[in-house]
Coordinates of C-alpha atoms and ligand atoms in Angstrom, one line a residue:
M1 CA 101.5 109.8 115.3
S2 CA 104.4 108.2 113.7
D3 CA 103.7 106.0 110.6
A4 CA 105.0 102.9 112.7
R5 CA 102.7 103.8 115.3
A6 CA 99.8 104.1 113.1
A7 CA 100.7 100.7 111.5
V8 CA 100.9 99.0 114.9
A9 CA 97.7 100.5 116.2
A10 CA 95.9 99.3 113.2
V11 CA 96.7 95.5 114.0
V12 CA 93.5 93.8 114.8
D13 CA 93.1 91.0 117.4
P14 CA 93.5 87.7 115.5
E15 CA 90.6 86.4 117.9
I16 CA 88.5 89.1 118.2
R17 CA 88.9 90.6 114.5
V18 CA 86.6 93.6 115.3
V19 CA 89.1 95.5 117.4
T20 CA 92.5 96.5 117.2
I21 CA 95.5 95.9 119.8
E22 CA 95.1 99.4 120.8
D23 CA 91.3 99.1 121.3
L24 CA 92.1 96.3 123.7
G25 CA 94.8 98.3 125.6
I26 CA 97.5 95.6 124.6
L27 CA 99.6 98.1 122.9
R28 CA 101.6 100.2 125.3
D29 CA 104.3 102.0 123.5
V30 CA 105.9 102.3 120.0
E31 CA 109.1 104.0 119.8
V32 CA 111.6 104.8 116.7
E33 CA 115.4 104.7 118.3
P34 CA 117.1 107.6 116.8
G35 CA 120.0 106.7 114.7
T36 CA 119.3 103.3 114.0
G37 CA 115.6 103.6 113.0
R38 CA 114.9 100.4 115.0
V39 CA 111.1 100.5 115.7
V40 CA 110.5 99.1 119.4
V41 CA 107.1 98.2 120.2
T42 CA 106.1 97.3 123.6
I43 CA 103.1 95.2 124.2
T44 CA 101.2 93.6 127.4
P45 CA 99.8 90.1 127.0
T46 CA 96.1 89.7 127.7
Y47 CA 95.1 86.4 129.3
T48 CA 98.0 84.1 130.3
G49 CA 98.8 81.7 127.8
C50 CA 96.5 83.1 125.3
P51 CA 98.0 81.7 121.9
A52 CA 96.8 84.9 120.1
M53 CA 100.0 86.8 121.5
D54 CA 102.3 84.8 118.8
V55 CA 100.2 85.7 116.1
I56 CA 99.8 89.3 117.4
R57 CA 103.5 89.5 117.8
A58 CA 104.1 88.5 114.1
D59 CA 101.5 90.8 112.7
I60 CA 102.8 93.6 114.5
R61 CA 106.4 92.7 112.6
R62 CA 104.7 92.4 109.4
A63 CA 103.0 95.6 109.7
V64 CA 105.8 97.7 110.8
T65 CA 108.0 96.3 108.0
A66 CA 105.2 97.2 105.5
A67 CA 105.4 100.7 106.8
G68 CA 108.9 101.0 105.8
H69 CA 110.7 99.8 108.9
P70 CA 112.4 96.5 108.5
D71 CA 114.0 96.6 112.0
V72 CA 111.5 95.7 114.4
E73 CA 111.6 94.5 118.1
V74 CA 108.7 93.3 120.1
R75 CA 108.9 93.5 123.9
T76 CA 106.5 92.1 126.3
V77 CA 106.0 93.6 129.6
H78 CA 103.9 91.9 132.2
S79 CA 103.7 94.6 134.9
P80 CA 101.2 96.3 135.4
A81 CA 99.2 93.2 134.4
W82 CA 96.6 93.7 131.7
S83 CA 93.2 93.8 132.6
T84 CA 89.7 94.3 130.8
D85 CA 89.6 97.7 132.2
W86 CA 92.1 98.8 129.6
I87 CA 89.7 98.2 126.7
S88 CA 89.1 101.6 125.5
D89 CA 85.3 102.9 125.0
A90 CA 86.0 102.7 121.3
G91 CA 86.9 99.0 121.6
R92 CA 83.8 98.4 123.9
A93 CA 81.5 99.8 121.4
K94 CA 83.2 97.7 118.5
L95 CA 82.5 94.5 120.5
A96 CA 79.0 95.6 121.4
A97 CA 78.4 96.2 117.8
A98 CA 79.6 92.9 116.8
G99 CA 77.3 91.0 119.2
I100 CA 80.1 90.3 121.7
A101 CA 79.3 91.5 125.2
P102 CA 82.1 93.8 126.4
P103 CA 83.7 92.5 129.6
A104 CA 81.7 93.5 132.9
P105 CA 83.4 95.9 135.3
V106 CA 85.4 94.2 137.8
R107 CA 85.4 95.3 141.4
R108 CA 89.0 95.3 142.7
D109 CA 88.2 96.4 146.4
G110 CA 88.6 92.7 147.3
V111 CA 91.1 90.0 147.2
V112 CA 89.1 88.1 144.5
P113 CA 87.8 90.1 141.5
L114 CA 83.9 90.1 141.4
T115 CA 82.4 89.8 137.9
L116 CA 79.1 92.0 137.8
T117 CA 76.4 91.1 135.5
V118 CA 76.8 90.8 131.8
R119 CA 74.4 92.7 129.8
C120 CA 73.1 91.1 126.6
P121 CA 74.7 92.8 123.7
R122 CA 71.4 92.5 121.3
C123 CA 68.6 93.8 123.9
G124 CA 70.8 95.0 126.8
S125 CA 68.9 92.9 129.3
P126 CA 71.0 92.2 132.6
E127 CA 68.9 88.7 132.6
T128 CA 71.8 86.8 131.4
E129 CA 73.4 83.4 132.4
Q130 CA 76.6 81.8 131.7
L131 CA 76.5 78.5 129.6
S132 CA 80.1 77.7 129.4
R133 CA 83.3 79.4 130.7
F134 CA 84.6 78.8 127.1
G135 CA 83.1 80.5 124.2
S136 CA 84.2 80.2 120.6
T137 CA 88.0 80.9 121.8
A138 CA 89.7 80.6 125.1
C139 CA 89.3 84.5 125.8
K140 CA 85.7 84.4 125.6
A141 CA 82.9 82.8 127.8
L142 CA 79.6 81.6 126.4
W143 CA 76.4 83.4 127.8
R144 CA 72.6 83.3 127.1
C145 CA 70.2 86.1 127.6
R146 CA 66.9 85.0 129.4
A147 CA 65.0 87.8 127.9
C148 CA 65.7 87.3 124.2
S149 CA 67.1 84.0 124.7
E150 CA 70.1 84.3 122.5
P151 CA 73.5 83.0 123.1
F152 CA 76.3 85.5 122.9
D153 CA 80.0 85.6 123.4
T154 CA 81.3 87.8 126.2
V155 CA 85.0 89.1 126.6
K156 CA 85.9 87.2 130.1
A157 CA 86.3 89.9 132.8
L158 CA 89.8 90.0 134.0
Ligands
ZN1 ZN1 68.9 89.8 125.2

């Protein structure tokens, strides 16, 4: 892994600061162009209109510049579309450790994705209910566990 790639991979999500953009699967590619030394970073945005993406682009530029590469280009690709399935196992473990329920698996055999049960990140109970479609940020939803009655955030399955 190049130092530029390592610098980009360490950029944390501005809204869920326990996971990096690599954990989330946002980071697609980091290339250093031979000759020019320009670093081209390719990312796929998460939720449409998520304001965090502007912050992420700025953070990527800052991280790569700090690693000694002043010439940075951040490219955004929308296809294939990001889904919560791209969040790595390490990312899911970090979310759970922070008390945020990782996104539930989404069945993709139908036209409309069907969200399966969200498990409580504290006690693991599947007896949970959604309180609000919007949690502390637009990318999260607020749920409550019926077993331990604790509210918790979950990353919306997509
Ligand atoms: Zn619980």
